[in-house]
Amino acid sequence: MDFLETSWRRDLFSLLSFIFLLTCLHFQIVNAERFKVIGPDQPVVAVLGEDAELSCHLSPVLSAEHMEVRWFRSSFQLVVHLYENGMDQNKHQIPEYRGRTELIRKYVSSGTVSLRIHNIGPDDEGSYTCFFKSDTSYEGATLELKVARLGSVLSISVKDYQDRGISILCESAGWYPEPEVTWRQEVGQSLIPASETEFQRQNGLFNVKTSLLMRTNQYDKITCHIRNTVINQERESSISIAGIFFQRVSRWMVSLSILLVSVIIPCGSLVVLVIYHLRKERHEKGKLSADVESLHTELEFRRCCSYAVNVTLDLETAHPHLILSEDLKSVRNGGTTQNLLDNPQRFDFVVSVLGCESFTSGRHYWEVEVGDKTAWTLGVCKDSVNRKGAIVYAPRNGYWTVALTDRGTYWVYNSPCILLSLNVRPRAVGIFLDCEAGKVSFYNADNKSFLFTFTDTFTEKLRPYFSPVNTGALKIRPVPDWEFEPDSGV
């Protein structure tokens, strides 16, 4: 009897141990799938024309061999590099990065991956997101890439005589970003107030021309300094001018001035007058055609404004990082997660919020002030879009949007994406929705110029869409009253 009781207890203990082991194993598996993505604390600096290496890793240490690893810019579908199913999948890679990226997978089994971008250019500067996705979880981290280039050796020379002094010119080419320029005398004192600097951008790089006017020979030697503030390196060049040179220049300029007054100026005035009238006539002919086009665009814009609606932000849909104003007219990215109740309507990955209003018919117009923000996405979307996880902006997924990326480029998120070339940077964007015509149009609301129109068939309820992306607020502003009749038939 004691033997049976002992055996029964032993079997019970073994069963409980087995259950405990399974429970621990289950929690290990569950916990193993919960991870964070860690990127560098400081911006990564790369030299123009060379390679950049961006790295991130999982915490705790997990193998990423069978995960999706996606590198993208300000929007999920702007794919820089995609690794999935154990191999690179770059069919939808944006054109700027085709053939230029390489995923370093040496330590992928320990959750560390690096993206190598070859032949770095100015447009590569900005934010990148490293995104990991397993069967049960996903997470991303954003890092910053800064691009720099030291310009050419400085060329310093005497430019000309002007305003009773000598102009000294210092030139250099091929800087990035725009450098810091200073002139200094021999003892190191800055001479910036007496100088003028001109920056010209060519192929994304900055060429520098800086001049210093010297009215006396008070400085034995002056030095031109041009410094790259990102890598904290500079180039310099010096020049000395003897006092006798000022005297000779002064006497020569007196003689030249007399000659100009007596001969050159009267003849030159006649030539200038003829050229002025010829150019004016040619300009006026071209301007007439442009004025007609501009007038039509402005009338169309004013017609859109006549359908202005009052749009407010829906707090229930706002991503936890977003901070909304009390009047629900302004939204900004606070950068930290707020303690908000999760619900099916709330965006949980992309920092977005919807308008409270929804539209199924009619025409509707509203304006959003973007100011100096360096990244944003605006437009309309279906009320039924999924609010959880990453978003691929495209009409097929229920999004009709236009965006400014942190690279300073404007994109239409169509299929495929379209790069907009804008002469004027919009500080306010007007959005016009015509449900019956199946159109969503975008305007520069300040200068009344047209940006882009989507044409589609709308069968579902649509809502205004806002994503501030980074710091700085998006503000829904009142639409001006243009006193325009909606049915005037423009």
Coordinates of N, CA, C and O in Angstrom, one line a residue, residues 155-160 162 165-171 183 195-196 209-214 222 224 238-241 245-246:
S155 N 40.6 79.5 -53.5 CA 41.3 80.4 -54.4 C 41.0 81.8 -54.0 O 39.8 82.2 -53.9
I156 N 42.1 82.5 -53.7 CA 41.9 83.9 -53.2 C 42.6 84.9 -54.1 O 43.8 84.6 -54.5
S157 N 42.0 86.0 -54.5 CA 42.6 86.9 -55.4 C 42.0 88.3 -55.2 O 41.0 88.5 -54.6
V158 N 42.7 89.3 -55.9 CA 42.1 90.6 -55.9 C 41.1 90.7 -57.0 O 41.4 90.4 -58.2
K159 N 39.9 91.1 -56.7 CA 38.8 91.1 -57.7 C 38.8 92.4 -58.5 O 39.0 92.4 -59.7
D160 N 38.6 93.5 -57.9 CA 38.6 94.8 -58.5 C 38.6 95.9 -57.5 O 38.6 95.7 -56.3
Q162 N 36.5 99.1 -56.0 CA 35.2 99.6 -55.9 C 35.0 100.3 -54.6 O 35.6 100.0 -53.5
G165 N 38.1 101.3 -52.5 CA 38.8 100.2 -51.8 C 39.1 99.1 -52.8 O 38.8 99.2 -54.0
I166 N 39.6 98.0 -52.3 CA 40.0 96.8 -53.1 C 39.1 95.7 -52.6 O 39.0 95.4 -51.4
S167 N 38.5 95.0 -53.6 CA 37.7 93.8 -53.3 C 38.5 92.6 -53.4 O 39.0 92.3 -54.5
I168 N 38.5 91.8 -52.3 CA 39.3 90.5 -52.3 C 38.2 89.4 -52.5 O 37.2 89.3 -51.7
L169 N 38.5 88.5 -53.4 CA 37.5 87.4 -53.7 C 38.1 86.1 -53.3 O 39.3 85.7 -53.6
C170 N 37.3 85.3 -52.6 CA 37.7 83.9 -52.1 C 36.7 82.9 -52.7 O 35.5 83.1 -52.5
E171 N 37.1 81.9 -53.4 CA 36.2 80.9 -54.0 C 36.6 79.5 -53.7 O 37.7 79.2 -53.5
W183 N 36.0 85.7 -42.6 CA 37.2 86.4 -42.9 C 37.9 86.8 -41.6 O 37.2 87.3 -40.7
S195 N 32.1 91.8 -45.2 CA 32.2 90.8 -46.3 C 30.8 90.5 -46.8 O 29.8 90.7 -46.2
E196 N 30.7 90.0 -48.0 CA 29.5 89.5 -48.7 C 29.8 88.1 -49.2 O 30.8 87.8 -49.8
K209 N 31.3 81.9 -53.1 CA 32.0 83.1 -53.5 C 31.8 84.1 -52.4 O 30.7 84.5 -52.1
T210 N 32.9 84.5 -51.8 CA 32.9 85.5 -50.7 C 33.9 86.6 -50.9 O 35.0 86.3 -51.3
S211 N 33.4 87.8 -50.8 CA 34.3 88.9 -51.1 C 34.4 89.8 -49.8 O 33.5 90.0 -49.1
L212 N 35.6 90.5 -49.7 CA 35.9 91.4 -48.6 C 36.4 92.7 -49.2 O 37.3 92.7 -50.0
L213 N 35.8 93.8 -48.8 CA 36.2 95.1 -49.3 C 37.2 95.7 -48.3 O 36.9 96.0 -47.2
M214 N 38.4 96.0 -48.8 CA 39.4 96.6 -48.0 C 39.6 98.1 -48.5 O 40.1 98.3 -49.6
I222 N 45.2 89.0 -44.4 CA 43.8 88.6 -44.1 C 43.7 87.1 -44.6 O 44.3 86.7 -45.5
C224 N 40.8 83.9 -45.4 CA 39.5 83.4 -45.7 C 39.3 82.0 -45.2 O 40.2 81.1 -45.4
S238 N 45.2 82.7 -47.3 CA 45.6 84.1 -46.9 C 46.1 84.9 -48.0 O 46.6 84.4 -49.1
I239 N 46.1 86.2 -47.9 CA 46.6 87.2 -48.8 C 47.1 88.4 -48.1 O 46.5 88.9 -47.1
S240 N 48.2 89.0 -48.6 CA 48.7 90.3 -48.1 C 48.8 91.3 -49.3 O 49.2 90.9 -50.4
I241 N 48.5 92.6 -49.0 CA 48.5 93.6 -50.1 C 49.3 94.8 -49.5 O 48.9 95.4 -48.5
F245 N 50.0 99.6 -53.3 CA 49.0 99.1 -54.3 C 47.7 100.0 -54.2 O 47.1 100.3 -55.2
F246 N 47.3 100.3 -53.0 CA 46.1 101.2 -52.8 C 46.3 102.6 -53.5 O 45.4 103.1 -54.1

